[in-house]
């Protein structure tokens, strides 16, 4: 059993907004509130980055059209005592998806962070950082 850091991307809609920075702030705040309301404070939430198609430099994943923004959020969660990267991905999506119903999620990276605790075979998500 091993421990993993799982990074996911979420697509968050923000309505009635004119400014990219406002849209990002609302998206991060709303996602954080929904996670906290479900006792998932250990999930880290920040705006994602998208590479520029012309130069490759990253910029905030946010786009506004018709006063509606689509904000790409980066969500990170530590998963302990998982059998594999795939198992850690499923656990992370279940933990986060349960709190963020109707929000599209995709796993973008899974990194093994060390050996799990063999005495505690129960898999659990916990605070990152």
Short mmCIF file of N, CA, C and O in Angstrom, two decimals:
data_model
loop_
_atom_site.label_atom_id
_atom_site.label_comp_id
_atom_site.label_asym_id
_atom_site.label_seq_id
_atom_site.Cartn_x
_atom_site.Cartn_y
_atom_site.Cartn_z
N UNK A 1 0.84 -1.19 0.00
CA UNK A 1 0.00 0.00 0.00
C UNK A 1 0.88 1.25 0.00
O UNK A 1 1.90 1.27 0.65
N UNK A 2 0.43 2.26 -0.73
CA UNK A 2 1.20 3.49 -0.84
C UNK A 2 0.31 4.71 -0.64
O UNK A 2 -0.92 4.62 -0.69
N UNK A 3 0.96 5.84 -0.44
CA UNK A 3 0.28 7.13 -0.33
C UNK A 3 0.46 7.88 -1.65
O UNK A 3 1.51 7.76 -2.29
N UNK A 4 -0.55 8.65 -2.03
CA UNK A 4 -0.52 9.37 -3.31
C UNK A 4 -1.06 10.78 -3.15
O UNK A 4 -1.94 11.03 -2.32
N UNK A 5 -0.54 11.68 -3.98
CA UNK A 5 -1.12 13.00 -4.15
C UNK A 5 -1.85 12.96 -5.48
O UNK A 5 -1.25 12.64 -6.52
N UNK A 6 -3.16 13.23 -5.45
CA UNK A 6 -3.98 13.18 -6.66
C UNK A 6 -4.41 14.60 -7.00
O UNK A 6 -4.98 15.32 -6.17
N UNK A 7 -4.13 15.02 -8.24
CA UNK A 7 -4.54 16.33 -8.74
C UNK A 7 -5.66 16.13 -9.75
O UNK A 7 -5.57 15.29 -10.64
N UNK A 8 -6.73 16.91 -9.58
CA UNK A 8 -7.88 16.84 -10.48
C UNK A 8 -8.20 18.23 -11.00
O UNK A 8 -7.92 19.24 -10.36
N UNK A 9 -8.81 18.25 -12.18
CA UNK A 9 -9.29 19.49 -12.76
C UNK A 9 -10.81 19.47 -12.68
O UNK A 9 -11.44 18.45 -12.95
N UNK A 10 -11.38 20.61 -12.30
CA UNK A 10 -12.84 20.75 -12.23
C UNK A 10 -13.26 21.92 -13.10
O UNK A 10 -12.58 22.94 -13.16
N UNK A 11 -14.38 21.75 -13.79
CA UNK A 11 -14.95 22.84 -14.61
C UNK A 11 -16.05 23.51 -13.80
O UNK A 11 -17.06 22.90 -13.48
N UNK A 12 -15.84 24.80 -13.47
CA UNK A 12 -16.78 25.53 -12.61
C UNK A 12 -17.40 26.68 -13.38
O UNK A 12 -16.68 27.53 -13.92
N UNK A 13 -18.74 26.74 -13.41
CA UNK A 13 -19.44 27.84 -14.07
C UNK A 13 -19.75 28.94 -13.08
O UNK A 13 -20.20 28.67 -11.96
N UNK A 14 -19.51 30.18 -13.49
CA UNK A 14 -19.85 31.34 -12.67
C UNK A 14 -20.71 32.26 -13.54
O UNK A 14 -20.27 32.70 -14.61
N UNK A 15 -21.92 32.54 -13.10
CA UNK A 15 -22.84 33.36 -13.89
C UNK A 15 -22.81 34.81 -13.42
O UNK A 15 -22.42 35.11 -12.30
N UNK A 16 -23.24 35.71 -14.31
CA UNK A 16 -23.37 37.15 -14.01
C UNK A 16 -22.06 37.75 -13.53
O UNK A 16 -21.98 38.34 -12.45
N UNK A 17 -21.02 37.59 -14.33
CA UNK A 17 -19.70 38.12 -13.97
C UNK A 17 -19.11 38.82 -15.19
O UNK A 17 -19.34 38.43 -16.32
N UNK A 18 -18.37 39.91 -14.94
CA UNK A 18 -17.77 40.70 -16.02
C UNK A 18 -16.26 40.58 -16.08
O UNK A 18 -15.66 40.86 -17.10
N UNK A 19 -15.65 40.20 -14.98
CA UNK A 19 -14.20 40.27 -14.84
C UNK A 19 -13.62 38.89 -14.53
O UNK A 19 -14.16 38.16 -13.70
N UNK A 20 -12.52 38.54 -15.18
CA UNK A 20 -11.86 37.24 -14.98
C UNK A 20 -11.46 37.04 -13.52
O UNK A 20 -11.69 35.98 -12.95
N UNK A 21 -10.85 38.05 -12.90
CA UNK A 21 -10.41 37.91 -11.51
C UNK A 21 -11.60 37.66 -10.58
O UNK A 21 -11.50 36.85 -9.64
N UNK A 22 -12.72 38.34 -10.83
CA UNK A 22 -13.93 38.11 -10.03
C UNK A 22 -14.43 36.68 -10.22
O UNK A 22 -14.81 36.00 -9.27
N UNK A 23 -14.43 36.21 -11.46
CA UNK A 23 -14.89 34.86 -11.76
C UNK A 23 -14.03 33.82 -11.03
O UNK A 23 -14.56 32.86 -10.44
N UNK A 24 -12.73 34.01 -11.07
CA UNK A 24 -11.81 33.09 -10.39
C UNK A 24 -12.06 33.10 -8.88
O UNK A 24 -12.16 32.05 -8.24
N UNK A 25 -12.19 34.28 -8.31
CA UNK A 25 -12.44 34.40 -6.88
C UNK A 25 -13.73 33.72 -6.46
O UNK A 25 -13.77 32.99 -5.45
N UNK A 26 -14.79 33.92 -7.24
CA UNK A 26 -16.08 33.30 -6.93
C UNK A 26 -15.97 31.78 -7.04
O UNK A 26 -16.44 31.03 -6.18
N UNK A 27 -15.34 31.28 -8.10
CA UNK A 27 -15.22 29.84 -8.31
C UNK A 27 -14.45 29.17 -7.18
O UNK A 27 -14.89 28.15 -6.63
N UNK A 28 -13.29 29.73 -6.82
CA UNK A 28 -12.48 29.16 -5.74
C UNK A 28 -13.25 29.20 -4.42
O UNK A 28 -13.28 28.22 -3.67
N UNK A 29 -13.92 30.32 -4.16
CA UNK A 29 -14.68 30.48 -2.92
C UNK A 29 -15.85 29.50 -2.85
O UNK A 29 -16.07 28.85 -1.82
N UNK A 30 -16.63 29.39 -3.94
CA UNK A 30 -17.78 28.49 -3.95
C UNK A 30 -17.35 27.03 -3.80
O UNK A 30 -17.96 26.26 -3.05
N UNK A 31 -16.30 26.64 -4.51
CA UNK A 31 -15.82 25.26 -4.41
C UNK A 31 -15.32 24.97 -2.99
O UNK A 31 -15.64 23.93 -2.42
N UNK A 32 -14.55 25.89 -2.43
CA UNK A 32 -14.06 25.73 -1.07
C UNK A 32 -15.18 25.62 -0.07
O UNK A 32 -15.13 24.78 0.84
N UNK A 33 -16.22 26.44 -0.23
CA UNK A 33 -17.36 26.39 0.69
C UNK A 33 -18.07 25.05 0.60
O UNK A 33 -18.40 24.45 1.62
N UNK A 34 -18.30 24.56 -0.61
CA UNK A 34 -18.99 23.28 -0.76
C UNK A 34 -18.16 22.13 -0.17
O UNK A 34 -18.70 21.22 0.46
N UNK A 35 -16.86 22.18 -0.37
CA UNK A 35 -15.99 21.15 0.22
C UNK A 35 -15.99 21.24 1.74
O UNK A 35 -16.10 20.22 2.43
N UNK A 36 -15.86 22.45 2.28
CA UNK A 36 -15.85 22.63 3.73
C UNK A 36 -17.17 22.20 4.36
O UNK A 36 -17.17 21.62 5.45
N UNK A 37 -18.30 22.47 3.67
CA UNK A 37 -19.60 22.07 4.19
C UNK A 37 -19.72 20.55 4.30
O UNK A 37 -20.52 20.04 5.08
N UNK A 38 -18.93 19.82 3.52
CA UNK A 38 -18.94 18.36 3.56
C UNK A 38 -17.74 17.80 4.35
O UNK A 38 -17.38 16.64 4.20
N UNK A 39 -17.11 18.67 5.16
CA UNK A 39 -15.94 18.30 5.98
C UNK A 39 -14.79 17.79 5.12
O UNK A 39 -14.09 16.83 5.50
N UNK A 40 -14.56 18.43 3.99
CA UNK A 40 -13.45 18.07 3.09
C UNK A 40 -12.45 19.24 3.03
O UNK A 40 -11.97 19.60 1.98
N UNK A 41 -12.13 19.82 4.21
CA UNK A 41 -11.23 20.96 4.27
C UNK A 41 -9.85 20.62 3.76
O UNK A 41 -9.06 21.50 3.39
N UNK A 42 -9.51 19.33 3.75
CA UNK A 42 -8.18 18.89 3.36
C UNK A 42 -7.96 18.92 1.84
O UNK A 42 -6.86 18.66 1.38
N UNK A 43 -9.00 19.23 1.06
CA UNK A 43 -8.84 19.34 -0.39
C UNK A 43 -8.36 20.76 -0.71
O UNK A 43 -9.00 21.73 -0.32
N UNK A 44 -7.22 20.86 -1.39
CA UNK A 44 -6.70 22.17 -1.78
C UNK A 44 -7.36 22.61 -3.07
O UNK A 44 -7.50 21.82 -4.01
N UNK A 45 -7.78 23.89 -3.13
CA UNK A 45 -8.47 24.43 -4.29
C UNK A 45 -7.73 25.68 -4.77
O UNK A 45 -7.46 26.58 -3.98
N UNK A 46 -7.42 25.71 -6.06
CA UNK A 46 -6.84 26.91 -6.66
C UNK A 46 -7.20 26.93 -8.14
O UNK A 46 -7.68 25.94 -8.68
N UNK A 47 -6.98 28.07 -8.76
CA UNK A 47 -7.27 28.16 -10.20
C UNK A 47 -6.23 27.36 -10.97
O UNK A 47 -5.05 27.32 -10.59
N UNK A 48 -6.68 26.68 -12.01
CA UNK A 48 -5.78 25.89 -12.84
C UNK A 48 -5.03 26.78 -13.83
O UNK A 48 -5.29 27.97 -13.94
N UNK A 49 -4.11 26.17 -14.55
CA UNK A 49 -3.34 26.90 -15.56
C UNK A 49 -3.50 26.19 -16.90
O UNK A 49 -3.54 24.96 -16.97
N UNK A 50 -3.62 26.99 -17.94
CA UNK A 50 -3.74 26.48 -19.31
C UNK A 50 -2.58 27.04 -20.11
O UNK A 50 -2.31 28.25 -20.04
N UNK A 51 -1.90 26.20 -20.89
CA UNK A 51 -0.81 26.74 -21.71
C UNK A 51 -1.35 27.55 -22.89
O UNK A 51 -2.33 27.16 -23.53
N UNK A 52 -0.73 28.67 -23.18
CA UNK A 52 -1.10 29.50 -24.32
C UNK A 52 -0.82 28.71 -25.60
O UNK A 52 0.28 28.16 -25.75
N UNK A 53 -1.78 28.64 -26.53
CA UNK A 53 -1.54 27.88 -27.75
C UNK A 53 -0.44 28.50 -28.63
O UNK A 53 0.20 27.78 -29.40
N UNK A 54 -0.20 29.79 -28.49
CA UNK A 54 0.81 30.46 -29.32
C UNK A 54 2.21 30.34 -28.73
O UNK A 54 3.15 29.94 -29.43
N UNK A 55 2.36 30.67 -27.44
CA UNK A 55 3.71 30.72 -26.86
C UNK A 55 3.99 29.63 -25.84
O UNK A 55 5.13 29.44 -25.45
N UNK A 56 2.94 28.95 -25.36
CA UNK A 56 3.15 27.88 -24.38
C UNK A 56 3.19 28.34 -22.94
O UNK A 56 3.21 27.52 -22.04
N UNK A 57 3.21 29.65 -22.71
CA UNK A 57 3.23 30.17 -21.33
C UNK A 57 1.88 29.90 -20.66
O UNK A 57 0.83 30.06 -21.27
N UNK A 58 1.89 29.51 -19.38
CA UNK A 58 0.62 29.23 -18.70
C UNK A 58 -0.12 30.52 -18.34
O UNK A 58 0.49 31.54 -18.04
N UNK A 59 -1.45 30.44 -18.40
CA UNK A 59 -2.30 31.53 -17.93
C UNK A 59 -3.47 30.91 -17.17
O UNK A 59 -3.73 29.71 -17.28
N UNK A 60 -4.16 31.74 -16.36
CA UNK A 60 -5.29 31.24 -15.57
C UNK A 60 -6.34 30.61 -16.47
O UNK A 60 -6.70 31.16 -17.50
N UNK A 61 -6.84 29.45 -16.05
CA UNK A 61 -7.86 28.73 -16.81
C UNK A 61 -9.23 29.36 -16.55
O UNK A 61 -9.99 28.89 -15.71
N UNK A 62 -9.52 30.42 -17.26
CA UNK A 62 -10.81 31.09 -17.11
C UNK A 62 -11.17 31.79 -18.41
O UNK A 62 -10.30 32.37 -19.07
N UNK A 63 -12.44 31.70 -18.77
CA UNK A 63 -12.94 32.31 -20.00
C UNK A 63 -14.33 32.85 -19.74
O UNK A 63 -15.15 32.18 -19.10
N UNK A 64 -14.60 34.07 -20.22
CA UNK A 64 -15.92 34.67 -20.04
C UNK A 64 -16.56 34.91 -21.41
O UNK A 64 -15.93 35.44 -22.32
N UNK A 65 -17.82 34.50 -21.52
CA UNK A 65 -18.64 34.81 -22.68
C UNK A 65 -20.06 35.03 -22.16
O UNK A 65 -20.55 34.27 -21.32
N UNK A 66 -20.71 36.08 -22.65
CA UNK A 66 -22.09 36.40 -22.27
C UNK A 66 -22.26 36.43 -20.74
O UNK A 66 -23.20 35.87 -20.19
N UNK A 67 -21.34 37.10 -20.08
CA UNK A 67 -21.37 37.28 -18.62
C UNK A 67 -21.40 35.96 -17.85
O UNK A 67 -21.86 35.90 -16.71
N UNK A 68 -20.90 34.90 -18.47
CA UNK A 68 -20.79 33.60 -17.82
C UNK A 68 -19.36 33.11 -17.98
O UNK A 68 -18.82 33.12 -19.08
N UNK A 69 -18.76 32.69 -16.88
CA UNK A 69 -17.37 32.25 -16.91
C UNK A 69 -17.28 30.74 -16.71
O UNK A 69 -18.05 30.15 -15.96
N UNK A 70 -16.33 30.16 -17.41
CA UNK A 70 -15.93 28.78 -17.16
C UNK A 70 -14.53 28.87 -16.56
O UNK A 70 -13.61 29.40 -17.18
N UNK A 71 -14.40 28.40 -15.32
CA UNK A 71 -13.13 28.47 -14.60
C UNK A 71 -12.64 27.04 -14.37
O UNK A 71 -13.38 26.21 -13.84
N UNK A 72 -11.42 26.78 -14.78
CA UNK A 72 -10.80 25.48 -14.52
C UNK A 72 -10.11 25.54 -13.17
O UNK A 72 -9.19 26.33 -12.97
N UNK A 73 -10.58 24.72 -12.24
CA UNK A 73 -9.99 24.67 -10.90
C UNK A 73 -9.07 23.47 -10.78
O UNK A 73 -9.33 22.41 -11.35
N UNK A 74 -8.02 23.64 -10.01
CA UNK A 74 -7.10 22.56 -9.68
C UNK A 74 -7.41 22.14 -8.24
O UNK A 74 -7.38 22.97 -7.33
N UNK A 75 -7.73 20.86 -8.06
CA UNK A 75 -8.04 20.31 -6.74
C UNK A 75 -7.00 19.25 -6.42
O UNK A 75 -6.72 18.39 -7.25
N UNK A 76 -6.40 19.33 -5.23
CA UNK A 76 -5.40 18.36 -4.82
C UNK A 76 -5.81 17.71 -3.50
O UNK A 76 -6.29 18.39 -2.59
N UNK A 77 -5.58 16.40 -3.43
CA UNK A 77 -5.94 15.65 -2.23
C UNK A 77 -4.90 14.55 -2.01
O UNK A 77 -4.44 13.92 -2.97
N UNK A 78 -4.52 14.35 -0.76
CA UNK A 78 -3.66 13.23 -0.39
C UNK A 78 -4.54 12.02 -0.14
O UNK A 78 -5.55 12.11 0.57
N UNK A 79 -4.15 10.89 -0.70
CA UNK A 79 -4.85 9.63 -0.46
C UNK A 79 -3.84 8.67 0.17
O UNK A 79 -2.76 8.47 -0.38
N UNK A 80 -4.23 8.09 1.30
CA UNK A 80 -3.33 7.21 2.03
C UNK A 80 -3.74 5.75 1.87
O UNK A 80 -4.92 5.43 1.80
N UNK A 81 -2.74 4.86 1.83
CA UNK A 81 -2.94 3.42 1.81
C UNK A 81 -3.78 2.93 0.64
O UNK A 81 -4.69 2.13 0.82
N UNK A 82 -3.48 3.41 -0.55
CA UNK A 82 -4.16 2.94 -1.76
C UNK A 82 -3.33 1.83 -2.39
O UNK A 82 -2.11 1.78 -2.25
N UNK A 83 -4.01 0.95 -3.12
CA UNK A 83 -3.34 -0.20 -3.75
C UNK A 83 -2.54 0.19 -4.98
O UNK A 83 -1.56 -0.47 -5.32
N UNK A 84 -2.98 1.24 -5.70
CA UNK A 84 -2.34 1.62 -6.96
C UNK A 84 -2.73 3.06 -7.29
O UNK A 84 -3.57 3.66 -6.62
N UNK A 85 -2.12 3.59 -8.37
CA UNK A 85 -2.49 4.94 -8.82
C UNK A 85 -3.97 4.98 -9.22
O UNK A 85 -4.67 5.94 -8.92
N UNK A 86 -4.43 3.93 -9.89
CA UNK A 86 -5.84 3.88 -10.30
C UNK A 86 -6.77 3.86 -9.09
O UNK A 86 -7.79 4.55 -9.06
N UNK A 87 -6.41 3.09 -8.07
CA UNK A 87 -7.20 3.03 -6.84
C UNK A 87 -7.22 4.41 -6.17
O UNK A 87 -8.28 4.88 -5.73
N UNK A 88 -6.07 5.07 -6.10
CA UNK A 88 -5.99 6.41 -5.50
C UNK A 88 -6.86 7.40 -6.29
O UNK A 88 -7.55 8.23 -5.70
N UNK A 89 -6.88 7.29 -7.62
CA UNK A 89 -7.70 8.16 -8.46
C UNK A 89 -9.18 7.96 -8.16
O UNK A 89 -9.94 8.94 -8.03
N UNK A 90 -9.60 6.71 -8.05
CA UNK A 90 -11.02 6.43 -7.76
C UNK A 90 -11.42 6.97 -6.39
O UNK A 90 -12.50 7.54 -6.22
N UNK A 91 -10.54 6.79 -5.40
CA UNK A 91 -10.83 7.29 -4.05
C UNK A 91 -10.95 8.82 -4.08
O UNK A 91 -11.89 9.39 -3.53
N UNK A 92 -10.01 9.48 -4.75
CA UNK A 92 -10.02 10.95 -4.81
C UNK A 92 -11.28 11.46 -5.50
O UNK A 92 -11.93 12.40 -5.02
N UNK A 93 -11.64 10.85 -6.64
CA UNK A 93 -12.85 11.30 -7.35
C UNK A 93 -14.10 11.07 -6.52
O UNK A 93 -15.01 11.90 -6.52
N UNK A 94 -14.12 9.99 -5.77
CA UNK A 94 -15.27 9.72 -4.90
C UNK A 94 -15.36 10.74 -3.77
O UNK A 94 -16.43 11.28 -3.48
N UNK A 95 -14.23 11.01 -3.13
CA UNK A 95 -14.19 11.98 -2.02
C UNK A 95 -14.64 13.37 -2.47
O UNK A 95 -15.47 14.01 -1.86
N UNK A 96 -14.04 13.84 -3.56
CA UNK A 96 -14.31 15.20 -4.04
C UNK A 96 -15.64 15.26 -4.77
O UNK A 96 -16.43 16.19 -4.58
N UNK A 97 -15.92 14.27 -5.61
CA UNK A 97 -17.16 14.26 -6.38
C UNK A 97 -18.40 14.24 -5.52
O UNK A 97 -19.42 14.81 -5.88
N UNK A 98 -18.32 13.59 -4.36
CA UNK A 98 -19.46 13.56 -3.46
C UNK A 98 -19.82 14.94 -2.94
O UNK A 98 -20.99 15.24 -2.71
N UNK A 99 -18.82 15.78 -2.75
CA UNK A 99 -19.06 17.14 -2.25
C UNK A 99 -19.37 18.12 -3.37
O UNK A 99 -20.07 19.11 -3.16
N UNK A 100 -18.86 17.85 -4.57
CA UNK A 100 -19.06 18.76 -5.70
C UNK A 100 -19.93 18.09 -6.77
O UNK A 100 -19.53 17.91 -7.91
N UNK A 101 -21.12 17.72 -6.38
CA UNK A 101 -22.04 17.07 -7.31
C UNK A 101 -22.29 17.96 -8.52
O UNK A 101 -22.34 19.18 -8.39
N UNK A 102 -22.46 17.35 -9.67
CA UNK A 102 -22.75 18.05 -10.93
C UNK A 102 -21.60 18.92 -11.41
O UNK A 102 -21.80 19.81 -12.23
N UNK A 103 -20.40 18.72 -10.88
CA UNK A 103 -19.22 19.45 -11.35
C UNK A 103 -18.33 18.45 -12.09
O UNK A 103 -17.92 17.44 -11.51
N UNK A 104 -18.06 18.70 -13.37
CA UNK A 104 -17.18 17.78 -14.11
C UNK A 104 -15.78 17.74 -13.49
O UNK A 104 -15.18 18.78 -13.23
N UNK A 105 -15.27 16.52 -13.26
CA UNK A 105 -13.96 16.30 -12.66
C UNK A 105 -13.15 15.36 -13.54
O UNK A 105 -13.70 14.40 -14.07
N UNK A 106 -11.86 15.63 -13.66
CA UNK A 106 -10.98 14.65 -14.30
C UNK A 106 -9.65 14.65 -13.57
O UNK A 106 -9.14 15.69 -13.17
N UNK A 107 -9.10 13.45 -13.38
CA UNK A 107 -7.81 13.30 -12.75
C UNK A 107 -6.74 13.67 -13.77
O UNK A 107 -6.76 13.19 -14.90
N UNK A 108 -5.83 14.58 -13.39
CA UNK A 108 -4.80 15.01 -14.33
C UNK A 108 -3.41 14.52 -13.93
O UNK A 108 -2.52 14.45 -14.77
N UNK A 109 -3.22 14.15 -12.65
CA UNK A 109 -1.91 13.66 -12.22
C UNK A 109 -2.05 12.89 -10.92
O UNK A 109 -2.82 13.27 -10.03
N UNK A 110 -1.30 11.80 -10.81
CA UNK A 110 -1.22 11.02 -9.57
C UNK A 110 0.26 10.80 -9.29
O UNK A 110 0.98 10.30 -10.14
N UNK A 111 0.70 11.20 -8.09
CA UNK A 111 2.10 11.07 -7.72
C UNK A 111 2.19 10.26 -6.44
O UNK A 111 1.55 10.59 -5.44
N UNK A 112 3.01 9.21 -6.46
CA UNK A 112 3.22 8.42 -5.25
C UNK A 112 4.09 9.24 -4.30
O UNK A 112 5.12 9.78 -4.68
N UNK A 113 3.64 9.34 -3.04
CA UNK A 113 4.36 10.17 -2.07
C UNK A 113 5.04 9.35 -0.99
O UNK A 113 5.72 9.91 -0.14
N UNK A 114 4.86 8.03 -0.99
CA UNK A 114 5.54 7.20 -0.01
C UNK A 114 4.75 5.97 0.33
O UNK A 114 3.66 5.74 -0.17
N UNK A 115 5.34 5.17 1.20
CA UNK A 115 4.70 3.93 1.64
C UNK A 115 3.59 4.24 2.63
O UNK A 115 3.69 5.15 3.44
N UNK A 116 2.54 3.45 2.55
CA UNK A 116 1.42 3.60 3.48
C UNK A 116 1.71 2.92 4.80
O UNK A 116 2.71 2.23 4.97
N UNK A 117 0.80 3.09 5.73
CA UNK A 117 0.89 2.47 7.05
C UNK A 117 0.26 1.10 6.98
O UNK A 117 -0.96 0.97 6.89
N UNK A 118 1.07 0.04 7.01
CA UNK A 118 0.56 -1.32 6.87
C UNK A 118 -0.36 -1.71 8.03
O UNK A 118 -1.21 -2.57 7.90
N UNK A 119 -0.19 -1.07 9.19
CA UNK A 119 -1.03 -1.38 10.34
C UNK A 119 -2.45 -0.85 10.15
O UNK A 119 -3.37 -1.31 10.79
N UNK A 120 -2.61 0.15 9.28
CA UNK A 120 -3.91 0.74 9.04
C UNK A 120 -4.27 0.50 7.58
O UNK A 120 -3.99 1.31 6.73
N UNK A 121 -4.91 -0.61 7.30
CA UNK A 121 -5.23 -0.97 5.92
C UNK A 121 -6.40 -0.16 5.38
O UNK A 121 -6.66 -0.18 4.19
N UNK A 122 -7.09 0.54 6.24
CA UNK A 122 -8.22 1.35 5.77
C UNK A 122 -7.69 2.57 5.02
O UNK A 122 -6.84 3.30 5.50
N UNK A 123 -8.20 2.78 3.81
CA UNK A 123 -7.75 3.90 3.00
C UNK A 123 -8.50 5.15 3.44
O UNK A 123 -9.69 5.11 3.70
N UNK A 124 -7.75 6.24 3.51
CA UNK A 124 -8.37 7.47 3.94
C UNK A 124 -7.75 8.65 3.21
O UNK A 124 -6.62 8.61 2.80
N UNK A 125 -8.55 9.69 3.04
CA UNK A 125 -8.05 10.94 2.49
C UNK A 125 -7.71 11.84 3.66
O UNK A 125 -8.32 11.76 4.71
N UNK A 126 -6.70 12.71 3.47
CA UNK A 126 -6.29 13.55 4.58
C UNK A 126 -5.64 14.82 4.07
O UNK A 126 -5.35 14.96 2.90
N UNK A 127 -5.35 15.69 4.99
CA UNK A 127 -4.81 17.02 4.70
C UNK A 127 -3.54 16.98 3.87
O UNK A 127 -2.60 16.30 4.20
N UNK A 128 -3.53 17.77 2.79
CA UNK A 128 -2.34 17.94 1.96
C UNK A 128 -1.55 19.12 2.51
O UNK A 128 -2.07 20.20 2.68
N UNK A 129 -0.27 18.93 2.74
CA UNK A 129 0.60 20.03 3.14
C UNK A 129 0.85 20.06 4.54
O UNK A 129 1.23 19.96 5.46
#
